[in-house]
């Protein structure tokens, strides 16, 4: 699928990169690297409100999601507060903390400081793929995994730098819970009882399947599920589809961009 005109994922890091290894990795993943933008910037849609536009620029160096997906996350937080949907916010797959920062900044803008943010990640490395982990292009992730994880622009921040970035938002630190380790191993003991927002961004089948098993039942009616790489990482898609089919749950997966999908829990 290389040569698509859009740049749906790896947008910030890859647009800023100019070295050949990064561009070759993008091609293997099926992405066309768009013309280079100034460091830390994203293309902001003209209909974006000033607050959200400012956030997109502020957290740009800390996320690989598109402007459209960031706007969707901000609007999800606004909706959950407006609708008073109970529960904590959970993110699985934090990377450099950009999405967590978006949640925190938006909550603060709404005058909310009593929502717990639970952030699950290894905070050190990307776990290897399993047998179901193919890209939309048909390429198994193992074919480029070893080379891609060595690329500096795609690596995690040191944990203390990540923690500092998230807490730099000013959100109460006692409300931010970092849970290190493989997500599929830490979720059973550390997932909060009630969720309002569940953002999944671990990409792989095994972790996403466990996230659905443990988190969807805890998501409040009217709560928001975001699956960041549903349309590009087929392992994540398979895990989500299998879960909904096995539980006979009918949801509309709303398209945020060419990768991310969002659903409201019925009820």
Coordinates of C-alpha atoms in Angstrom, one line a residue:
X1 CA 0.0 0.0 0.0
X2 CA 3.0 2.3 -0.3
X3 CA 2.5 5.5 -2.2
X4 CA -0.8 6.6 -0.6
X5 CA -1.2 10.3 -0.8
X6 CA -2.2 10.6 2.8
X7 CA 0.1 10.2 5.8
X8 CA -2.2 8.6 8.4
X9 CA 0.2 7.4 11.0
X10 CA 3.7 8.1 12.1
X11 CA 2.8 11.6 10.9
X12 CA 4.8 13.8 13.2
X13 CA 8.0 11.7 13.5
X14 CA 8.2 10.7 9.9
X15 CA 7.4 14.1 8.4
X16 CA 10.2 15.6 10.5
X17 CA 12.6 12.9 9.5
X18 CA 14.9 13.2 6.5
X19 CA 17.2 10.3 6.8
X20 CA 16.8 7.4 4.4
X21 CA 16.3 4.6 7.0
X22 CA 13.2 6.3 8.4
X23 CA 11.7 6.8 4.9
X24 CA 12.5 3.2 4.0
X25 CA 10.7 2.1 7.2
X26 CA 7.7 4.2 6.2
X27 CA 7.5 2.5 2.8
X28 CA 7.5 -0.9 4.4
X29 CA 4.7 0.2 6.7
X30 CA 2.7 1.4 3.7
X31 CA 2.9 5.1 4.3
X32 CA 3.9 7.9 1.9
X33 CA 6.0 10.5 3.8
X34 CA 4.5 13.9 3.2
X35 CA 6.6 17.1 2.6
X36 CA 8.5 18.1 5.6
X37 CA 6.8 20.5 8.1
X38 CA 8.5 22.6 10.7
X39 CA 9.6 20.5 13.7
X40 CA 6.7 19.7 16.1
X41 CA 4.0 20.9 13.8
X42 CA 0.9 19.2 12.3
X43 CA -1.4 20.4 9.6
X44 CA -4.4 21.8 11.4
X45 CA -7.9 21.7 9.7
X46 CA -9.4 25.1 9.1
X47 CA -12.5 24.2 11.2
X48 CA -10.4 23.4 14.3
X49 CA -11.2 25.6 17.3
X50 CA -8.3 27.8 18.6
X51 CA -7.8 25.8 21.8
X52 CA -7.5 22.5 20.1
X53 CA -5.3 23.9 17.4
X54 CA -3.0 25.2 20.1
X55 CA -2.9 21.7 21.7
X56 CA -2.1 20.0 18.4
X57 CA 1.0 22.2 18.1
X58 CA 1.9 21.9 21.7
X59 CA 1.9 18.1 21.9
X60 CA 3.1 17.5 18.3
X61 CA 6.6 16.3 19.3
X62 CA 5.0 13.7 21.7
X63 CA 2.6 11.9 19.4
X64 CA 2.4 10.1 16.0
X65 CA -1.3 10.5 15.7
X66 CA -2.9 12.8 13.0
X67 CA -4.5 16.1 13.7
X68 CA -7.9 14.5 12.9
X69 CA -7.3 11.8 15.6
X70 CA -6.2 14.4 18.1
X71 CA -9.3 16.5 17.5
X72 CA -11.4 13.4 17.9
X73 CA -9.8 12.7 21.3
X74 CA -10.3 16.2 22.5
X75 CA -13.9 16.1 21.4
X76 CA -14.4 12.7 23.2
X77 CA -13.1 14.2 26.5
X78 CA -15.4 17.2 26.1
X79 CA -18.4 14.9 25.4
X80 CA -17.6 12.7 28.4
X81 CA -17.5 15.6 30.8
X82 CA -20.6 17.2 29.3
X83 CA -22.5 14.0 29.5
X84 CA -21.1 13.2 33.0
X85 CA -20.2 9.7 31.9
X86 CA -18.5 8.1 35.0
X87 CA -15.1 6.5 35.2
X88 CA -11.4 6.9 34.7
X89 CA -9.5 7.4 31.5
X90 CA -7.3 4.6 30.3
X91 CA -4.7 4.5 27.6
X92 CA -2.8 1.4 26.5
X93 CA 0.2 2.2 24.5
X94 CA 1.4 5.6 25.6
X95 CA 4.6 6.0 23.6
X96 CA 5.8 9.6 24.3
X97 CA 2.7 10.7 26.1
X98 CA 1.0 13.0 23.5
X99 CA -2.5 11.6 23.8
X100 CA -2.3 11.6 27.6
X101 CA -1.2 15.2 27.5
X102 CA -4.2 16.0 25.2
X103 CA -6.6 14.4 27.8
X104 CA -5.0 16.3 30.7
X105 CA -5.0 19.7 29.0
X106 CA -8.6 19.3 27.8
X107 CA -9.8 18.2 31.3
X108 CA -8.0 21.2 32.8
X109 CA -9.6 23.5 30.3
X110 CA -13.0 22.2 31.4
X111 CA -12.1 22.7 35.0
X112 CA -11.9 19.0 35.8
X113 CA -9.2 17.7 38.0
X114 CA -10.8 14.6 39.6
X115 CA -10.6 12.1 36.7
X116 CA -7.9 9.5 37.1
X117 CA -5.6 8.8 34.1
X118 CA -4.3 5.2 33.9
X119 CA -1.4 4.9 31.5
X120 CA -0.3 1.4 30.5
X121 CA 2.9 0.7 28.5
X122 CA 6.3 -1.0 28.8
X123 CA 7.7 2.6 28.7
X124 CA 10.9 1.1 27.3
X125 CA 10.4 -1.0 24.2
X126 CA 7.9 -2.2 21.6
X127 CA 6.9 -5.9 22.1
X128 CA 7.5 -8.2 19.1
X129 CA 4.6 -9.1 16.9
X130 CA 2.7 -12.4 16.9
X131 CA 1.3 -14.6 14.2
X132 CA -1.7 -12.4 13.5
X133 CA 0.2 -9.2 13.2
X134 CA 0.0 -8.1 9.6
X135 CA -0.2 -4.6 8.1
X136 CA -2.9 -3.6 5.7
X137 CA -0.4 -4.0 2.9
X138 CA -0.2 -7.7 3.7
X139 CA 3.3 -7.5 5.1
X140 CA 3.9 -9.3 8.4
X141 CA 5.3 -6.9 11.0
X142 CA 8.2 -9.2 11.7
X143 CA 9.6 -8.5 8.2
X144 CA 10.6 -5.0 9.2
X145 CA 10.3 -5.0 13.0
X146 CA 14.0 -5.4 14.0
X147 CA 15.1 -2.5 11.8
X148 CA 12.2 -0.2 12.6
X149 CA 12.6 -0.4 16.4
X150 CA 16.1 0.9 16.1
X151 CA 15.0 4.2 14.5
X152 CA 15.5 7.0 17.0
X153 CA 12.4 9.0 15.9
X154 CA 10.2 6.0 16.6
X155 CA 11.6 5.1 20.1
X156 CA 10.1 5.7 23.5
X157 CA 11.4 8.6 25.6
X158 CA 13.2 7.7 28.8
X159 CA 10.5 7.1 31.4
X160 CA 11.4 10.1 33.5
X161 CA 11.3 12.4 30.5
X162 CA 7.9 11.0 29.6
X163 CA 6.6 11.4 33.1
X164 CA 7.9 14.9 33.2
X165 CA 6.2 15.7 29.9
X166 CA 2.8 14.4 31.0
X167 CA 2.9 16.1 34.4
X168 CA 4.1 19.4 32.7
X169 CA 0.4 19.8 31.8
X170 CA -0.3 20.8 35.4
X171 CA -2.8 18.0 35.9
X172 CA -2.7 16.7 39.5
X173 CA 0.1 14.1 39.7
X174 CA -1.8 12.0 42.2
X175 CA -4.4 11.5 39.5
X176 CA -1.9 10.2 36.9
X177 CA -1.1 6.5 37.2
X178 CA 1.8 5.1 35.2
X179 CA 1.6 1.3 35.0
X180 CA 4.9 -0.2 33.5
X181 CA 5.1 -3.6 31.9
X182 CA 3.5 -5.7 29.2
X183 CA -0.1 -4.5 29.0
X184 CA -1.5 -7.9 28.8
X185 CA 0.2 -8.8 32.1
X186 CA -0.5 -5.6 34.1
X187 CA -4.2 -5.0 33.1
X188 CA -5.7 -7.8 35.2
X189 CA -4.4 -6.4 38.5
X190 CA -4.3 -2.7 37.7
X191 CA -7.3 -1.8 35.4
X192 CA -9.7 0.6 37.2
X193 CA -13.2 -0.7 38.0
X194 CA -15.1 1.9 35.9
X195 CA -13.9 3.6 32.7
X196 CA -15.3 6.6 30.8
X197 CA -12.6 6.5 28.0
X198 CA -10.5 3.6 26.8
X199 CA -7.8 4.4 24.2
X200 CA -6.0 1.4 22.7
X201 CA -2.8 1.9 20.9
X202 CA -0.6 -1.2 21.3
X203 CA -1.2 -2.2 17.7
X204 CA -0.8 -6.0 18.2
X205 CA -3.3 -8.8 18.3
X206 CA -2.3 -10.3 21.7
X207 CA -2.3 -7.1 23.7
X208 CA -5.4 -5.6 22.0
X209 CA -7.4 -8.8 22.6
X210 CA -6.5 -8.7 26.3
X211 CA -7.4 -5.0 26.4
X212 CA -10.8 -5.6 25.0
X213 CA -11.4 -8.5 27.4
X214 CA -10.5 -6.5 30.5
X215 CA -11.6 -3.0 29.6
X216 CA -14.7 -3.1 27.5
X217 CA -16.8 -4.7 30.3
X218 CA -15.6 -1.9 32.6
X219 CA -16.5 0.9 30.2
X220 CA -19.6 2.8 31.3
X221 CA -22.6 3.0 29.0
X222 CA -22.0 6.0 26.8
X223 CA -18.3 5.7 27.3
X224 CA -15.8 6.1 24.5
X225 CA -13.5 3.4 22.9
X226 CA -10.8 4.6 20.6
X227 CA -8.7 2.0 18.7
X228 CA -5.9 4.0 17.2
X229 CA -4.6 1.6 14.5
X230 CA -7.7 -0.4 13.7
X231 CA -7.5 0.1 10.0
X232 CA -3.8 -0.4 9.4
X233 CA -2.6 -3.0 12.0
X234 CA -4.7 -6.1 11.1
X235 CA -3.9 -7.8 14.4
X236 CA -5.5 -5.0 16.4
X237 CA -8.5 -5.1 14.0
X238 CA -8.9 -8.8 14.3
X239 CA -8.8 -8.6 18.1
X240 CA -11.5 -5.9 18.2
X241 CA -13.7 -7.6 15.6
X242 CA -13.5 -11.0 17.3
X243 CA -14.4 -9.6 20.7
X244 CA -17.5 -7.8 19.5
X245 CA -18.6 -10.8 17.5
X246 CA -18.1 -13.2 20.4
X247 CA -20.0 -10.9 22.8
X248 CA -22.6 -10.1 20.2
X249 CA -22.1 -6.4 20.7
X250 CA -23.2 -4.1 17.9
X251 CA -21.3 -0.9 17.7
X252 CA -20.6 1.7 15.0
X253 CA -16.8 2.2 14.6
X254 CA -16.7 5.8 13.6
X255 CA -13.8 6.8 11.3
X256 CA -11.5 9.4 12.9
X257 CA -8.9 9.1 10.2
X258 CA -7.5 6.4 7.9
X259 CA -6.3 4.4 10.9
X260 CA -8.3 5.3 14.1
X261 CA -11.8 4.3 14.9
X262 CA -14.1 5.5 17.8
X263 CA -17.2 3.8 19.3
X264 CA -19.6 4.8 22.0
X265 CA -20.6 1.9 24.3
X266 CA -24.4 1.2 23.9
X267 CA -26.6 1.3 26.9

